[in-house]
Amino acid sequence: MALTIELGVAELAATRVAISPLSETVACLRQLGGYERQPSVLPWLRWASDELARVPLDLPWTWPLIVNDRPNWPEFLVPAPRGSGPSIEDDLAALRRTTARQVRRSLGRVFGTDLRGTTAELAERPPAGLKVIAGELREAHDRLIAPHWPRIRAVLDADVAHRARVLASGGAAKLFDGLHPDLRWRDGGLLLTGDRPVNRGPGGLVLIPVVLGCPHVLVKRNTSTQTTVRYPARGRGALWTAGTRPPPGGTVRLLGRARAGLLEALRSPATTTELARALGVTPSAVSQHLAVLRENGLVEGERSGRRVLYLTTALGTSLLGG
């Protein structure tokens, strides 16, 4: 059976794409817990493991909710972002606003009556427990996400800009069909492989790109906020390896070493300033090379606020042999 999210005109009109620092924080803890690890995240996992070996991270309230023998985790840990690009403070404030009833219902769906330790304490005193969990998640974010946030944010911003362009050129159907191979828009509904219905929250969907999450689409079947659809961000696979290896010799001979190096570095999105800093050249030199690469369809630019993020196109990736 297909998991179906039915959307009326009003819900479709209210559907949006948003970034969530808290979503990345929960995803990284799931990765550290051994859930659906993937090769593209291994460089970050090695860094995080070394960081935690140096100074351990104590999460007595949060860890049992995220890493356990259950197939899912409490939905209130990643509330739907209110804006398109909230801060970690905004996300944590939304988490703390979860009502006691919503906390207990979510815990019941995940753990049933088998509540023990801090999980049982959370059910008994939700406001106090949420405050502690928010503090633990803030520490996890500061330790594990914040050092890499500019690079992660660049990938997320580029994804959001790309989805906006797809929506503008092809409408909602093209937007949904392009999010993930397992996701399809059919007859007024969003279809995903699954066997249980989705109790959609109020308003439209919130589509959240994720860098450190699993390779699948994750849809909240029950929620205390808007229904979120978390999907792998476009370009995330090369985030930790882009620019760390020399471009192929054939690409260097064709484009020259500087432009071939730019093409390799742009497997993951970056601005002109970031490229100049990483490659040790002037921003004007980077701009000149980018202009040639764009003219030949090897890189593309996505505007995100005041920044323009550049990314290697499919043609450019093919030229690099990937």
XYZ file of C-alpha atoms in Angstrom:
322
model
C 0.000 0.000 0.000
C 1.030 3.615 -0.476
C 1.148 6.051 2.395
C -1.075 8.920 1.247
C -1.279 12.530 2.392
C -4.430 14.128 1.030
C -4.139 17.840 0.310
C -6.931 20.232 -0.522
C -6.440 23.515 -2.318
C -5.943 25.435 0.927
C -3.373 22.964 2.257
C -1.529 22.879 -1.043
C -1.407 26.675 -1.102
C 0.026 26.700 2.442
C 2.743 24.111 1.730
C 6.249 25.515 2.052
C 9.926 24.572 2.212
C 11.874 25.351 5.391
C 15.224 24.738 7.056
C 15.446 23.312 10.577
C 18.691 23.340 12.606
C 16.943 21.143 15.181
C 16.107 18.597 12.480
C 19.817 18.346 11.640
C 20.663 17.980 15.340
C 18.234 15.094 15.863
C 19.398 13.513 12.581
C 23.040 13.647 13.649
C 22.221 11.980 16.985
C 20.410 9.224 15.080
C 23.521 8.787 12.931
C 25.688 8.542 16.057
C 23.242 5.961 17.400
C 23.944 3.769 14.362
C 20.688 4.267 12.448
C 20.919 4.016 8.644
C 24.457 5.264 8.364
C 25.584 6.087 4.849
C 29.007 6.550 3.235
C 28.497 10.267 2.517
C 28.246 11.025 6.263
C 31.271 8.971 7.361
C 33.727 11.919 7.361
C 31.416 13.813 9.713
C 30.911 10.699 11.852
C 34.672 10.270 12.234
C 35.019 13.919 13.250
C 32.098 13.679 15.689
C 33.401 10.462 17.242
C 36.793 12.084 17.862
C 35.103 15.171 19.309
C 32.975 13.107 21.697
C 35.937 10.949 22.696
C 37.705 14.136 23.719
C 34.746 15.571 25.665
C 31.715 13.240 26.045
C 28.191 14.548 25.544
C 25.713 13.615 28.270
C 22.102 13.376 27.038
C 20.231 11.376 29.712
C 16.800 12.699 28.716
C 17.189 12.994 24.939
C 19.206 9.890 24.037
C 16.584 7.321 25.195
C 13.966 9.080 23.050
C 16.099 8.957 19.906
C 18.175 5.776 20.283
C 16.081 2.783 21.361
C 14.524 -0.428 20.050
C 11.425 1.336 18.703
C 10.799 1.941 14.980
C 10.341 5.680 15.470
C 10.819 8.502 17.958
C 8.540 11.163 19.528
C 7.410 13.648 16.893
C 7.627 16.669 19.210
C 11.446 16.562 19.030
C 11.301 18.172 15.562
C 8.357 20.604 15.454
C 7.499 22.206 12.127
C 9.583 25.382 11.673
C 7.476 28.545 11.735
C 9.613 30.445 9.220
C 11.666 29.431 6.202
C 15.010 29.659 8.000
C 14.609 29.671 11.787
C 17.465 29.627 14.263
C 18.121 26.824 16.722
C 16.586 29.104 19.381
C 13.364 29.343 17.355
C 13.213 25.566 16.935
C 13.813 24.904 20.626
C 11.196 27.479 21.632
C 8.687 25.596 19.458
C 9.685 22.328 21.145
C 9.131 23.832 24.600
C 5.655 24.992 23.533
C 4.493 21.376 23.107
C 1.576 20.813 25.461
C 1.615 18.170 28.184
C -1.172 16.283 26.407
C 0.759 16.239 23.136
C 3.906 14.991 24.887
C 2.076 12.139 26.597
C 0.224 11.113 23.432
C 3.465 11.077 21.438
C 5.261 9.042 24.102
C 2.338 6.606 24.160
C 2.512 6.079 20.378
C 6.233 5.290 20.562
C 6.619 3.454 23.876
C 3.093 2.371 24.788
C 2.947 1.853 28.538
C 6.624 0.855 28.737
C 7.857 4.148 30.174
C 10.857 4.102 32.449
C 13.626 6.355 33.748
C 13.709 9.861 32.324
C 11.035 8.933 29.774
C 8.615 8.218 32.620
C 9.652 11.471 34.318
C 8.942 13.329 31.085
C 5.428 11.894 30.980
C 4.866 12.921 34.600
C 6.247 16.459 34.244
C 6.277 17.448 30.551
C 7.085 21.194 30.901
C 10.094 20.539 33.138
C 11.231 17.619 30.996
C 10.972 19.611 27.760
C 13.104 22.349 29.282
C 15.838 19.823 30.090
C 15.604 18.201 26.643
C 15.833 21.607 24.951
C 19.020 22.297 26.916
C 20.533 18.959 25.912
C 19.637 19.465 22.249
C 21.123 22.954 22.339
C 24.396 21.534 23.658
C 24.347 18.793 21.008
C 23.770 21.424 18.313
C 26.580 23.643 19.574
C 29.028 20.742 19.758
C 28.138 18.749 16.652
C 26.295 21.000 14.182
C 27.408 24.588 14.771
C 31.066 24.027 13.727
C 29.822 22.873 10.308
C 26.653 24.943 10.067
C 27.853 27.409 7.373
C 28.589 24.495 5.003
C 25.422 22.605 5.946
C 23.360 25.788 5.608
C 24.803 26.397 2.129
C 23.540 22.981 0.973
C 20.129 23.572 2.555
C 19.807 27.088 1.132
C 20.721 25.844 -2.341
C 18.095 23.110 -2.057
C 15.383 25.561 -0.986
C 16.268 27.926 -3.845
C 16.171 25.029 -6.303
C 12.727 23.893 -5.063
C 11.401 27.441 -5.426
C 12.614 27.539 -9.012
C 11.045 24.142 -9.752
C 7.744 25.283 -8.250
C 7.804 28.448 -10.334
C 8.524 26.605 -13.577
C 6.506 23.400 -13.155
C 4.023 23.824 -10.321
C 3.376 21.702 -7.238
C 3.261 18.398 -9.119
C 6.791 18.860 -10.449
C 7.980 20.047 -7.043
C 6.705 16.932 -5.251
C 7.829 14.523 -7.969
C 11.357 15.911 -7.793
C 11.843 15.682 -4.019
C 12.683 11.967 -3.897
C 12.263 8.895 -6.139
C 9.869 7.333 -3.591
C 7.576 10.359 -3.516
C 4.880 11.072 -6.105
C 1.979 13.510 -6.573
C -1.147 11.728 -7.800
C -4.830 12.730 -7.870
C -4.719 15.363 -5.160
C -2.440 13.438 -2.806
C 1.216 12.893 -1.998
C 2.102 9.185 -2.204
C 4.925 7.428 -0.385
C 5.618 3.732 0.099
C 4.077 2.675 3.400
C 1.125 0.942 4.977
C -0.320 3.424 7.482
C -2.370 6.600 7.057
C -1.087 10.062 7.878
C -3.092 12.121 10.350
C -2.194 15.424 8.737
C -1.725 18.396 11.016
C -3.377 21.778 10.436
C -2.365 23.801 7.403
C -0.124 22.751 4.552
C 2.955 20.562 4.576
C 6.408 21.759 5.624
C 9.077 20.260 3.364
C 12.416 20.083 5.208
C 15.667 19.212 3.386
C 18.131 17.310 5.598
C 21.892 16.865 5.199
C 22.711 14.445 8.032
C 19.556 12.361 7.913
C 18.781 8.988 6.377
C 18.470 8.493 2.589
C 14.697 8.031 2.817
C 11.729 10.381 3.062
C 10.383 10.737 6.607
C 6.767 11.831 7.053
C 5.164 12.447 10.436
C 2.112 10.203 10.653
C 0.919 12.068 13.739
C 1.913 15.580 14.719
C 1.212 18.399 17.153
C 2.244 21.001 14.541
C 2.102 21.038 10.747
C 2.947 17.760 9.033
C 6.598 17.692 8.026
C 8.160 15.840 5.106
C 11.910 15.471 5.673
C 13.889 14.491 2.585
C 17.602 14.224 1.600
C 18.908 17.625 0.528
C 20.110 17.998 -3.024
C 23.927 18.075 -3.176
C 24.458 16.738 0.347
C 26.389 13.669 -0.817
C 29.496 15.674 -1.667
C 29.412 18.060 1.306
C 32.282 16.455 3.211
C 34.413 15.466 0.200
C 34.010 18.367 -2.244
C 37.364 19.933 -3.030
C 39.329 17.371 -1.008
C 40.575 15.441 -4.037
C 42.231 16.686 -7.230
C 40.098 16.816 -10.373
C 40.740 14.153 -13.022
C 43.641 14.769 -15.362
C 41.382 14.833 -18.411
C 39.244 17.583 -16.858
C 42.369 19.602 -16.007
C 43.636 19.327 -19.589
C 40.260 20.427 -20.941
C 39.462 23.291 -18.553
C 42.760 24.213 -16.954
C 43.700 23.508 -13.348
C 41.897 26.504 -11.794
C 38.537 25.873 -13.456
C 38.768 22.118 -12.960
C 39.484 22.748 -9.268
C 36.447 25.004 -9.014
C 34.279 22.393 -10.669
C 35.452 19.780 -8.158
C 34.965 22.130 -5.192
C 31.422 22.917 -6.326
C 30.177 19.373 -5.917
C 28.894 21.039 -2.726
C 27.317 24.541 -2.906
C 29.481 27.564 -2.082
C 29.578 31.319 -2.618
C 32.279 33.204 -4.512
C 33.773 34.424 -1.239
C 33.854 30.920 0.268
C 35.484 29.527 -2.865
C 38.115 32.263 -2.881
C 38.949 31.574 0.766
C 39.104 27.808 0.284
C 41.212 27.925 -2.884
C 43.467 30.815 -1.857
C 42.645 33.088 -4.809
C 40.884 36.425 -5.194
C 37.069 36.651 -5.467
C 37.439 38.421 -8.829
C 39.454 35.497 -10.213
C 36.807 33.066 -8.977
C 34.065 35.152 -10.593
C 35.857 35.145 -13.945
C 36.264 31.373 -13.929
C 32.671 30.860 -12.762
C 31.380 32.964 -15.636
C 33.066 30.642 -18.151
C 31.839 27.509 -16.369
C 28.269 28.861 -16.244
C 28.295 29.819 -19.922
C 29.128 26.220 -20.759
C 26.501 24.700 -18.458
C 28.983 23.174 -16.019
C 27.874 25.093 -12.905
C 24.667 26.883 -11.932
C 23.870 29.619 -9.454
C 20.995 29.683 -6.964
C 20.150 32.950 -5.206
C 19.488 32.629 -1.476
C 18.698 36.000 0.072
C 21.684 38.209 -0.635
C 23.961 35.305 -1.504
C 24.417 33.386 -4.739
C 25.309 29.744 -4.188
C 27.049 27.904 -7.026
C 26.843 24.155 -7.639
C 28.199 21.778 -10.266
C 25.507 20.702 -12.730
C 24.853 17.137 -13.883
C 26.961 17.900 -16.968
C 29.797 19.161 -14.779
C 29.611 16.100 -12.539
C 29.718 13.872 -15.614
C 32.811 15.692 -16.790
C 34.442 14.985 -13.405
C 33.640 11.324 -13.880
C 31.039 11.080 -11.072
